[in-house]
mmCIF file of C-alpha atoms in Angstrom:
data_model
loop_
_atom_site.group_PDB
_atom_site.id
_atom_site.type_symbol
_atom_site.label_atom_id
_atom_site.label_comp_id
_atom_site.label_asym_id
_atom_site.label_seq_id
_atom_site.Cartn_x
_atom_site.Cartn_y
_atom_site.Cartn_z
ATOM 1 C CA UNK A 1 -24.439 -46.772 -5.205
ATOM 2 C CA UNK A 2 -21.964 -46.851 -2.172
ATOM 3 C CA UNK A 3 -21.974 -42.656 -1.990
ATOM 4 C CA UNK A 4 -18.866 -41.148 0.111
ATOM 5 C CA UNK A 5 -18.536 -37.270 1.833
ATOM 6 C CA UNK A 6 -15.811 -35.937 0.190
ATOM 7 C CA UNK A 7 -14.307 -31.499 0.729
ATOM 8 C CA UNK A 8 -13.036 -29.278 -1.513
ATOM 9 C CA UNK A 9 -11.595 -26.111 -1.098
ATOM 10 C CA UNK A 10 -12.333 -22.794 -2.411
ATOM 11 C CA UNK A 11 -10.504 -20.226 -3.031
ATOM 12 C CA UNK A 12 -12.401 -17.393 -2.941
ATOM 13 C CA UNK A 13 -10.087 -13.945 -3.033
ATOM 14 C CA UNK A 14 -12.791 -11.651 -4.888
ATOM 15 C CA UNK A 15 -10.323 -8.971 -6.052
ATOM 16 C CA UNK A 16 -12.899 -5.723 -4.876
ATOM 17 C CA UNK A 17 -12.541 -2.232 -6.265
ATOM 18 C CA UNK A 18 -11.212 0.753 -5.032
ATOM 19 C CA UNK A 19 -13.501 3.404 -6.109
ATOM 20 C CA UNK A 20 -13.639 7.479 -5.643
ATOM 21 C CA UNK A 21 -14.918 9.228 -2.599
ATOM 22 C CA UNK A 22 -15.315 13.016 -4.059
ATOM 23 C CA UNK A 23 -11.643 13.749 -4.750
ATOM 24 C CA UNK A 24 -10.387 11.058 -2.310
ATOM 25 C CA UNK A 25 -10.345 6.692 -2.947
ATOM 26 C CA UNK A 26 -12.765 4.850 -1.368
ATOM 27 C CA UNK A 27 -12.175 2.491 0.974
ATOM 28 C CA UNK A 28 -11.515 -0.711 -0.829
ATOM 29 C CA UNK A 29 -13.575 -3.767 0.192
ATOM 30 C CA UNK A 30 -12.325 -6.471 2.386
ATOM 31 C CA UNK A 31 -11.661 -9.381 0.578
ATOM 32 C CA UNK A 32 -13.039 -12.780 0.753
ATOM 33 C CA UNK A 33 -11.676 -15.366 2.931
ATOM 34 C CA UNK A 34 -10.904 -18.430 1.612
ATOM 35 C CA UNK A 35 -13.744 -21.276 1.855
ATOM 36 C CA UNK A 36 -14.624 -25.247 2.070
ATOM 37 C CA UNK A 37 -16.825 -26.537 -0.417
ATOM 38 C CA UNK A 38 -18.435 -29.839 1.376
ATOM 39 C CA UNK A 39 -20.372 -32.286 -1.431
ATOM 40 C CA UNK A 40 -21.046 -35.467 -2.109
ATOM 41 C CA UNK A 41 -19.984 -37.577 -5.509
ATOM 42 C CA UNK A 42 -18.874 -41.160 -6.621
ATOM 43 C CA UNK A 43 -16.274 -44.202 -5.643
ATOM 44 C CA UNK A 44 -13.623 -42.557 -7.676
ATOM 45 C CA UNK A 45 -10.118 -43.899 -8.622
ATOM 46 C CA UNK A 46 -8.599 -41.071 -7.876
ATOM 47 C CA UNK A 47 -9.654 -41.469 -4.275
ATOM 48 C CA UNK A 48 -6.644 -43.194 -2.911
ATOM 49 C CA UNK A 49 -5.323 -44.230 0.778
ATOM 50 C CA UNK A 50 -2.524 -40.669 0.529
ATOM 51 C CA UNK A 51 -5.126 -38.601 -1.160
ATOM 52 C CA UNK A 52 -7.384 -39.654 1.334
ATOM 53 C CA UNK A 53 -5.074 -39.519 3.730
ATOM 54 C CA UNK A 54 -3.973 -36.415 2.729
ATOM 55 C CA UNK A 55 -8.005 -34.776 3.156
ATOM 56 C CA UNK A 56 -8.093 -36.279 6.745
ATOM 57 C CA UNK A 57 -4.900 -34.652 7.408
ATOM 58 C CA UNK A 58 -6.409 -31.369 6.297
ATOM 59 C CA UNK A 59 -9.961 -31.638 8.032
ATOM 60 C CA UNK A 60 -7.314 -30.791 11.246
ATOM 61 C CA UNK A 61 -5.532 -28.191 9.646
ATOM 62 C CA UNK A 62 -1.927 -30.575 9.821
ATOM 63 C CA UNK A 63 -0.732 -29.735 6.586
ATOM 64 C CA UNK A 64 2.130 -30.557 6.591
ATOM 65 C CA UNK A 65 1.394 -34.943 6.838
ATOM 66 C CA UNK A 66 -1.094 -33.067 4.028
ATOM 67 C CA UNK A 67 1.538 -32.352 1.388
ATOM 68 C CA UNK A 68 3.557 -34.592 2.211
ATOM 69 C CA UNK A 69 1.013 -37.833 1.141
ATOM 70 C CA UNK A 70 -0.245 -35.636 -2.074
ATOM 71 C CA UNK A 71 2.669 -35.038 -2.867
ATOM 72 C CA UNK A 72 3.007 -39.389 -3.369
ATOM 73 C CA UNK A 73 -0.931 -39.296 -4.887
ATOM 74 C CA UNK A 74 0.414 -36.429 -7.276
ATOM 75 C CA UNK A 75 4.032 -39.210 -7.549
ATOM 76 C CA UNK A 76 2.038 -41.872 -8.089
ATOM 77 C CA UNK A 77 -0.914 -40.647 -10.472
ATOM 78 C CA UNK A 78 0.706 -36.669 -12.399
ATOM 79 C CA UNK A 79 -3.024 -36.786 -13.611
ATOM 80 C CA UNK A 80 -5.058 -36.827 -10.019
ATOM 81 C CA UNK A 81 -6.726 -32.794 -10.358
ATOM 82 C CA UNK A 82 -8.249 -33.225 -6.861
ATOM 83 C CA UNK A 83 -4.445 -34.223 -5.344
ATOM 84 C CA UNK A 84 -3.393 -30.839 -7.549
ATOM 85 C CA UNK A 85 -5.829 -28.809 -6.370
ATOM 86 C CA UNK A 86 -5.463 -29.585 -2.792
ATOM 87 C CA UNK A 87 -1.815 -28.534 -2.990
ATOM 88 C CA UNK A 88 -2.982 -25.733 -4.723
ATOM 89 C CA UNK A 89 -4.977 -25.203 -1.816
ATOM 90 C CA UNK A 90 -2.695 -25.921 1.280
ATOM 91 C CA UNK A 91 -0.106 -23.658 -0.767
ATOM 92 C CA UNK A 92 -2.246 -20.850 -0.998
ATOM 93 C CA UNK A 93 -2.964 -21.039 3.035
ATOM 94 C CA UNK A 94 0.828 -21.714 3.751
ATOM 95 C CA UNK A 95 1.157 -18.254 1.160
ATOM 96 C CA UNK A 96 3.314 -20.318 -1.462
ATOM 97 C CA UNK A 97 1.898 -17.807 -4.367
ATOM 98 C CA UNK A 98 4.013 -19.395 -6.872
ATOM 99 C CA UNK A 99 3.929 -22.854 -5.909
ATOM 100 C CA UNK A 100 0.013 -22.765 -5.269
ATOM 101 C CA UNK A 101 -0.244 -20.924 -9.117
ATOM 102 C CA UNK A 102 1.868 -24.449 -10.011
ATOM 103 C CA UNK A 103 -0.640 -26.824 -8.496
ATOM 104 C CA UNK A 104 -3.833 -24.959 -9.613
ATOM 105 C CA UNK A 105 -2.801 -25.231 -13.003
ATOM 106 C CA UNK A 106 -1.868 -29.235 -13.058
ATOM 107 C CA UNK A 107 -5.251 -29.702 -11.273
ATOM 108 C CA UNK A 108 -6.927 -28.341 -14.841
ATOM 109 C CA UNK A 109 -4.916 -29.427 -16.996
ATOM 110 C CA UNK A 110 -5.780 -32.729 -15.241
ATOM 111 C CA UNK A 111 -9.645 -32.239 -15.716
ATOM 112 C CA UNK A 112 -10.448 -29.048 -17.254
ATOM 113 C CA UNK A 113 -14.100 -29.163 -16.233
ATOM 114 C CA UNK A 114 -13.848 -28.096 -12.421
ATOM 115 C CA UNK A 115 -15.253 -24.531 -12.255
ATOM 116 C CA UNK A 116 -13.126 -24.171 -8.335
ATOM 117 C CA UNK A 117 -9.636 -25.403 -9.919
ATOM 118 C CA UNK A 118 -10.288 -22.808 -13.032
ATOM 119 C CA UNK A 119 -11.637 -19.651 -10.349
ATOM 120 C CA UNK A 120 -8.894 -20.567 -8.398
ATOM 121 C CA UNK A 121 -6.432 -21.018 -10.991
ATOM 122 C CA UNK A 122 -7.555 -17.004 -12.640
ATOM 123 C CA UNK A 123 -7.846 -15.355 -8.919
ATOM 124 C CA UNK A 124 -3.996 -16.152 -8.231
ATOM 125 C CA UNK A 125 -3.239 -15.185 -11.393
ATOM 126 C CA UNK A 126 -4.705 -12.167 -11.150
ATOM 127 C CA UNK A 127 -3.106 -11.135 -7.046
ATOM 128 C CA UNK A 128 -0.451 -11.481 -9.425
ATOM 129 C CA UNK A 129 -1.083 -9.628 -12.256
ATOM 130 C CA UNK A 130 -1.088 -11.770 -15.348
ATOM 131 C CA UNK A 131 -2.745 -11.456 -18.154
ATOM 132 C CA UNK A 132 -3.797 -14.919 -17.920
ATOM 133 C CA UNK A 133 -5.824 -14.648 -15.366
ATOM 134 C CA UNK A 134 -8.679 -13.701 -17.248
ATOM 135 C CA UNK A 135 -8.821 -16.627 -19.643
ATOM 136 C CA UNK A 136 -9.743 -18.986 -16.048
ATOM 137 C CA UNK A 137 -12.369 -16.792 -15.107
ATOM 138 C CA UNK A 138 -14.023 -16.480 -18.262
ATOM 139 C CA UNK A 139 -13.750 -20.597 -17.826
ATOM 140 C CA UNK A 140 -15.523 -20.565 -14.693
ATOM 141 C CA UNK A 141 -17.825 -18.441 -15.286
ATOM 142 C CA UNK A 142 -19.235 -20.986 -18.058
ATOM 143 C CA UNK A 143 -18.744 -23.946 -15.456
ATOM 144 C CA UNK A 144 -21.123 -25.417 -12.932
ATOM 145 C CA UNK A 145 -19.659 -24.880 -9.127
ATOM 146 C CA UNK A 146 -19.677 -27.808 -6.614
ATOM 147 C CA UNK A 147 -21.538 -26.435 -4.336
ATOM 148 C CA UNK A 148 -23.401 -22.880 -3.373
ATOM 149 C CA UNK A 149 -23.136 -22.142 -6.866
ATOM 150 C CA UNK A 150 -24.855 -18.498 -7.417
ATOM 151 C CA UNK A 151 -22.289 -17.568 -4.523
ATOM 152 C CA UNK A 152 -19.736 -19.651 -6.819
ATOM 153 C CA UNK A 153 -20.612 -17.768 -9.593
ATOM 154 C CA UNK A 154 -21.539 -14.645 -8.514
ATOM 155 C CA UNK A 155 -16.956 -14.788 -7.496
ATOM 156 C CA UNK A 156 -15.733 -15.569 -10.779
ATOM 157 C CA UNK A 157 -17.528 -12.975 -11.872
ATOM 158 C CA UNK A 158 -17.155 -10.229 -9.799
ATOM 159 C CA UNK A 159 -13.345 -10.984 -10.068
ATOM 160 C CA UNK A 160 -13.230 -11.375 -13.977
ATOM 161 C CA UNK A 161 -14.504 -7.418 -14.349
ATOM 162 C CA UNK A 162 -12.119 -6.038 -12.179
ATOM 163 C CA UNK A 163 -9.202 -7.875 -14.443
ATOM 164 C CA UNK A 164 -10.824 -6.426 -17.452
ATOM 165 C CA UNK A 165 -11.619 -3.179 -16.376
ATOM 166 C CA UNK A 166 -8.962 -1.977 -17.595
ATOM 167 C CA UNK A 167 -8.442 -3.732 -21.421
ATOM 168 C CA UNK A 168 -11.879 -4.363 -22.084
ATOM 169 C CA UNK A 169 -14.578 -1.541 -20.030
ATOM 170 C CA UNK A 170 -17.608 -3.193 -22.149
ATOM 171 C CA UNK A 171 -16.822 -6.594 -21.724
ATOM 172 C CA UNK A 172 -16.026 -6.069 -17.353
ATOM 173 C CA UNK A 173 -19.605 -3.849 -16.711
ATOM 174 C CA UNK A 174 -21.157 -6.724 -18.181
ATOM 175 C CA UNK A 175 -19.688 -8.671 -15.390
ATOM 176 C CA UNK A 176 -20.601 -6.699 -13.315
ATOM 177 C CA UNK A 177 -24.211 -6.736 -14.086
ATOM 178 C CA UNK A 178 -24.193 -10.536 -14.018
ATOM 179 C CA UNK A 179 -22.892 -10.578 -11.113
ATOM 180 C CA UNK A 180 -25.311 -8.303 -9.617
ATOM 181 C CA UNK A 181 -28.181 -10.463 -10.705
ATOM 182 C CA UNK A 182 -26.589 -13.829 -8.830
ATOM 183 C CA UNK A 183 -26.881 -12.024 -5.499
ATOM 184 C CA UNK A 184 -29.628 -8.783 -5.907
ATOM 185 C CA UNK A 185 -28.612 -7.610 -2.160
ATOM 186 C CA UNK A 186 -24.828 -7.141 -2.293
ATOM 187 C CA UNK A 187 -24.123 -3.329 -3.525
ATOM 188 C CA UNK A 188 -20.158 -3.962 -4.724
ATOM 189 C CA UNK A 189 -21.124 -4.836 -7.992
ATOM 190 C CA UNK A 190 -23.506 -1.913 -8.937
ATOM 191 C CA UNK A 191 -20.623 0.172 -6.489
ATOM 192 C CA UNK A 192 -17.817 -1.769 -8.729
ATOM 193 C CA UNK A 193 -19.381 -1.008 -12.059
ATOM 194 C CA UNK A 194 -20.629 2.733 -11.134
ATOM 195 C CA UNK A 195 -16.833 3.595 -11.298
ATOM 196 C CA UNK A 196 -16.112 2.303 -14.726
ATOM 197 C CA UNK A 197 -18.510 3.757 -16.404
ATOM 198 C CA UNK A 198 -17.716 7.126 -14.338
ATOM 199 C CA UNK A 199 -14.451 5.865 -15.541
ATOM 200 C CA UNK A 200 -16.475 5.510 -19.117
ATOM 201 C CA UNK A 201 -18.072 8.971 -19.214
ATOM 202 C CA UNK A 202 -20.928 7.411 -18.925
ATOM 203 C CA UNK A 203 -22.256 9.802 -16.961
ATOM 204 C CA UNK A 204 -26.104 9.031 -15.990
ATOM 205 C CA UNK A 205 -25.475 4.844 -16.510
ATOM 206 C CA UNK A 206 -23.067 5.591 -13.085
ATOM 207 C CA UNK A 207 -25.980 7.818 -11.422
ATOM 208 C CA UNK A 208 -28.167 4.894 -11.771
ATOM 209 C CA UNK A 209 -25.539 2.119 -10.722
ATOM 210 C CA UNK A 210 -24.781 4.477 -7.490
ATOM 211 C CA UNK A 211 -28.219 4.700 -6.945
ATOM 212 C CA UNK A 212 -29.323 1.024 -6.856
ATOM 213 C CA UNK A 213 -26.333 0.903 -4.213
ATOM 214 C CA UNK A 214 -27.583 3.193 -2.106
ATOM 215 C CA UNK A 215 -30.652 1.640 -2.039
ATOM 216 C CA UNK A 216 -29.086 -2.027 -0.938
ATOM 217 C CA UNK A 217 -27.567 -0.384 1.860
ATOM 218 C CA UNK A 218 -27.968 3.475 2.644
ATOM 219 C CA UNK A 219 -25.655 4.307 4.293
ATOM 220 C CA UNK A 220 -22.547 3.512 1.645
ATOM 221 C CA UNK A 221 -20.943 6.614 2.027
ATOM 222 C CA UNK A 222 -19.386 5.489 -1.622
ATOM 223 C CA UNK A 223 -22.106 4.454 -3.693
ATOM 224 C CA UNK A 224 -23.599 8.556 -2.471
ATOM 225 C CA UNK A 225 -20.517 10.212 -3.575
ATOM 226 C CA UNK A 226 -20.517 7.970 -6.817
ATOM 227 C CA UNK A 227 -23.331 9.339 -6.750
ATOM 228 C CA UNK A 228 -22.606 13.065 -6.210
ATOM 229 C CA UNK A 229 -18.636 12.532 -8.879
ATOM 230 C CA UNK A 230 -21.903 11.851 -11.632
ATOM 231 C CA UNK A 231 -24.379 14.125 -10.993
ATOM 232 C CA UNK A 232 -22.102 16.662 -11.193
ATOM 233 C CA UNK A 233 -20.820 16.411 -14.087
ATOM 234 C CA UNK A 234 -24.456 15.947 -16.175
ATOM 235 C CA UNK A 235 -24.910 19.108 -13.504
ATOM 236 C CA UNK A 236 -28.019 18.215 -11.736
ATOM 237 C CA UNK A 237 -27.152 20.112 -9.117
ATOM 238 C CA UNK A 238 -30.320 19.575 -6.807
ATOM 239 C CA UNK A 239 -29.423 15.878 -7.262
ATOM 240 C CA UNK A 240 -25.968 15.649 -6.101
ATOM 241 C CA UNK A 241 -27.267 18.550 -3.455
ATOM 242 C CA UNK A 242 -29.267 15.469 -2.201
ATOM 243 C CA UNK A 243 -26.792 12.652 -2.078
ATOM 244 C CA UNK A 244 -23.982 15.377 0.025
ATOM 245 C CA UNK A 245 -25.916 16.385 2.449
ATOM 246 C CA UNK A 246 -26.089 11.878 3.056
ATOM 247 C CA UNK A 247 -23.158 11.627 3.138
ATOM 248 C CA UNK A 248 -21.676 14.861 5.036
ATOM 249 C CA UNK A 249 -24.733 13.222 7.325
ATOM 250 C CA UNK A 250 -21.963 9.761 7.958
ATOM 251 C CA UNK A 251 -19.159 12.197 7.685
ATOM 252 C CA UNK A 252 -19.908 15.149 9.809
ATOM 253 C CA UNK A 253 -15.950 16.301 9.895
ATOM 254 C CA UNK A 254 -15.318 15.672 5.916
ATOM 255 C CA UNK A 255 -14.110 18.806 4.454
ATOM 256 C CA UNK A 256 -13.205 18.103 0.942
ATOM 257 C CA UNK A 257 -17.138 17.206 1.999
ATOM 258 C CA UNK A 258 -18.258 20.191 3.117
ATOM 259 C CA UNK A 259 -16.195 22.474 0.503
ATOM 260 C CA UNK A 260 -17.967 20.179 -2.633
ATOM 261 C CA UNK A 261 -21.857 21.618 -1.276
ATOM 262 C CA UNK A 262 -20.279 24.411 -1.207
ATOM 263 C CA UNK A 263 -19.626 24.444 -4.678
ATOM 264 C CA UNK A 264 -22.888 23.184 -5.721
ATOM 265 C CA UNK A 265 -24.756 26.008 -3.739
ATOM 266 C CA UNK A 266 -22.839 28.415 -5.149
ATOM 267 C CA UNK A 267 -24.312 27.405 -8.689
ATOM 268 C CA UNK A 268 -27.283 26.933 -7.945
ATOM 269 C CA UNK A 269 -26.685 30.835 -6.666
ATOM 270 C CA UNK A 270 -27.697 29.660 -2.426
ATOM 271 C CA UNK A 271 -25.291 32.197 -1.604
ATOM 272 C CA UNK A 272 -25.406 31.936 2.370
ATOM 273 C CA UNK A 273 -26.203 28.416 2.901
ATOM 274 C CA UNK A 274 -22.969 28.119 0.775
ATOM 275 C CA UNK A 275 -20.621 30.065 2.471
ATOM 276 C CA UNK A 276 -22.174 27.783 6.131
ATOM 277 C CA UNK A 277 -21.137 24.639 4.086
ATOM 278 C CA UNK A 278 -17.641 26.702 2.972
ATOM 279 C CA UNK A 279 -16.960 27.552 6.603
ATOM 280 C CA UNK A 280 -17.755 24.394 8.568
ATOM 281 C CA UNK A 281 -14.979 22.912 5.822
ATOM 282 C CA UNK A 282 -12.724 25.066 7.834
ATOM 283 C CA UNK A 283 -14.171 24.940 10.431
ATOM 284 C CA UNK A 284 -13.050 21.229 10.008
ATOM 285 C CA UNK A 285 -9.398 22.282 8.052
ATOM 286 C CA UNK A 286 -8.250 24.896 9.551
ATOM 287 C CA UNK A 287 -6.942 27.266 7.275
ATOM 288 C CA UNK A 288 -7.601 25.086 3.193
ATOM 289 C CA UNK A 289 -6.811 27.532 1.057
ATOM 290 C CA UNK A 290 -9.097 25.314 -1.098
ATOM 291 C CA UNK A 291 -11.776 26.301 0.811
ATOM 292 C CA UNK A 292 -10.895 29.700 1.822
ATOM 293 C CA UNK A 293 -10.963 30.725 -2.343
ATOM 294 C CA UNK A 294 -15.099 29.456 -2.628
ATOM 295 C CA UNK A 295 -16.038 32.209 0.337
ATOM 296 C CA UNK A 296 -14.078 34.424 -1.093
ATOM 297 C CA UNK A 297 -15.686 34.121 -4.552
ATOM 298 C CA UNK A 298 -19.424 34.386 -3.466
ATOM 299 C CA UNK A 299 -18.207 37.700 -1.718
ATOM 300 C CA UNK A 300 -15.800 38.480 -4.582
ATOM 301 C CA UNK A 301 -20.163 37.657 -7.293
ATOM 302 C CA UNK A 302 -21.904 39.936 -3.975
ATOM 303 C CA UNK A 303 -19.509 42.435 -4.301
ATOM 304 C CA UNK A 304 -18.668 42.378 -0.469
ATOM 305 C CA UNK A 305 -15.271 42.966 -0.480
ATOM 306 C CA UNK A 306 -14.526 43.766 2.971
ATOM 307 C CA UNK A 307 -16.381 39.354 3.483
ATOM 308 C CA UNK A 308 -13.766 38.828 1.027
ATOM 309 C CA UNK A 309 -10.072 40.474 1.450
ATOM 310 C CA UNK A 310 -9.539 38.050 5.462
ATOM 311 C CA UNK A 311 -10.009 34.451 3.177
ATOM 312 C CA UNK A 312 -8.530 35.824 -0.061
ATOM 313 C CA UNK A 313 -5.037 36.735 2.131
ATOM 314 C CA UNK A 314 -5.934 34.074 4.330
ATOM 315 C CA UNK A 315 -5.028 32.120 0.674
ATOM 316 C CA UNK A 316 -1.659 33.804 0.249
ATOM 317 C CA UNK A 317 -0.528 32.969 3.127
ATOM 318 C CA UNK A 318 -0.518 28.384 1.006
ATOM 319 C CA UNK A 319 -0.220 29.813 -2.141
ATOM 320 C CA UNK A 320 2.262 33.495 -2.184
ATOM 321 C CA UNK A 321 3.222 32.709 -5.532
ATOM 322 C CA UNK A 322 -0.025 32.782 -7.111
ATOM 323 C CA UNK A 323 -0.653 36.095 -9.443
ATOM 324 C CA UNK A 324 -4.734 34.966 -9.754
ATOM 325 C CA UNK A 325 -4.364 35.566 -5.787
ATOM 326 C CA UNK A 326 -2.779 38.731 -5.874
ATOM 327 C CA UNK A 327 -4.899 39.462 -8.323
ATOM 328 C CA UNK A 328 -7.971 38.926 -6.933
ATOM 329 C CA UNK A 329 -6.552 41.166 -3.364
ATOM 330 C CA UNK A 330 -5.023 43.728 -5.772
ATOM 331 C CA UNK A 331 -9.312 44.159 -7.729
ATOM 332 C CA UNK A 332 -10.248 44.444 -3.702
ATOM 333 C CA UNK A 333 -8.492 46.798 -2.802
ATOM 334 C CA UNK A 334 -9.593 48.781 -5.848
ATOM 335 C CA UNK A 335 -13.124 48.858 -4.534
ATOM 336 C CA UNK A 336 -11.917 49.888 -0.954
ATOM 337 C CA UNK A 337 -10.532 52.557 -2.756
ATOM 338 C CA UNK A 338 -7.361 51.408 -1.118
ATOM 339 C CA UNK A 339 -5.153 52.442 -4.184
ATOM 340 C CA UNK A 340 -1.193 52.181 -2.512
ATOM 341 C CA UNK A 341 -1.629 48.995 -1.487
ATOM 342 C CA UNK A 342 -3.706 48.074 -4.859
ATOM 343 C CA UNK A 343 -1.000 48.775 -6.986
ATOM 344 C CA UNK A 344 1.662 46.475 -4.486
ATOM 345 C CA UNK A 345 -0.218 43.078 -4.995
ATOM 346 C CA UNK A 346 -0.994 44.034 -8.654
ATOM 347 C CA UNK A 347 2.406 44.750 -9.433
ATOM 348 C CA UNK A 348 3.319 41.784 -7.916
ATOM 349 C CA UNK A 349 1.318 38.901 -9.826
ATOM 350 C CA UNK A 350 2.124 41.028 -12.899
ATOM 351 C CA UNK A 351 6.375 40.579 -11.823
ATOM 352 C CA UNK A 352 4.740 36.810 -10.702
ATOM 353 C CA UNK A 353 3.669 36.280 -14.479
ATOM 354 C CA UNK A 354 4.208 38.712 -17.482
ATOM 355 C CA UNK A 355 2.162 38.613 -19.942
ATOM 356 C CA UNK A 356 -1.333 38.353 -16.372
ATOM 357 C CA UNK A 357 -2.750 41.559 -18.922
ATOM 358 C CA UNK A 358 -5.758 42.076 -16.742
ATOM 359 C CA UNK A 359 -3.465 42.638 -14.130
#
């Protein structure tokens, strides 16, 4: 039987997850590009002269000519799902998302069994924050892509995970894991699953997902940051320390990372190493009140009052209305036998917080 080459266009904008790097936002992954899927199909009555001319024009990116022929094709046959599909692609390429959604919806209504139509419609609805996106993405996972099947299913599962993460987290985690099976060399599904598990306070499982992502991409700051967060919550400080040191090797000037490593080292009573990391944090971000307080707390824990005082005073410059800082300064001054100065600091603390019993 005579066969011919025909083209399908797949709008494959994957909705990827921003995660948290330490206490800050991770970089969102770049969105997937629009790809063209080739296939062989038998002759079909839908391939009218208008549709054939339109697809030839689309090959040349002559979208204006193609659009005219496709509109004619849909006027002659409102159930021509291929013409509606091509229109959806053209509208998407020319930044007309509402029209693209409408065209893909008509394509799906005319033929609900086309994977690409369901996926494209679901992705565009998700971009528009329309909850109906879930239906079409879920339907896509049950259909067979025309070409590059594993890649198509991967995109469908990953997008489904993104649109269900806030409403059906268990479903989203399953979707991310299905995506990971289809593309086992890609760390992205593990990062997305790890973040969601972390948000669900399932820190052990989150750490395992982040670990898989780090194995696939040892230079992934997102995976390392996730491991730090999860291991810290689990109070597995040696594991958190190891991940943080790898993170800092990738980003030596990250003040937040140095401060967090300092805290983890404090938890393990590694005072000298902790001080060195916090000092590195201050060097990267001079005057950081958080780092100043952390260093001061280390010196206070060791009763090294002379070393603690300048850091407390530096922190007070950034937070002059902090009664706890004033109280700590008062305690240091008492131990230095500077009683008048200590009294002034403690009186200031009590004025700011009259019920501050310790002060």
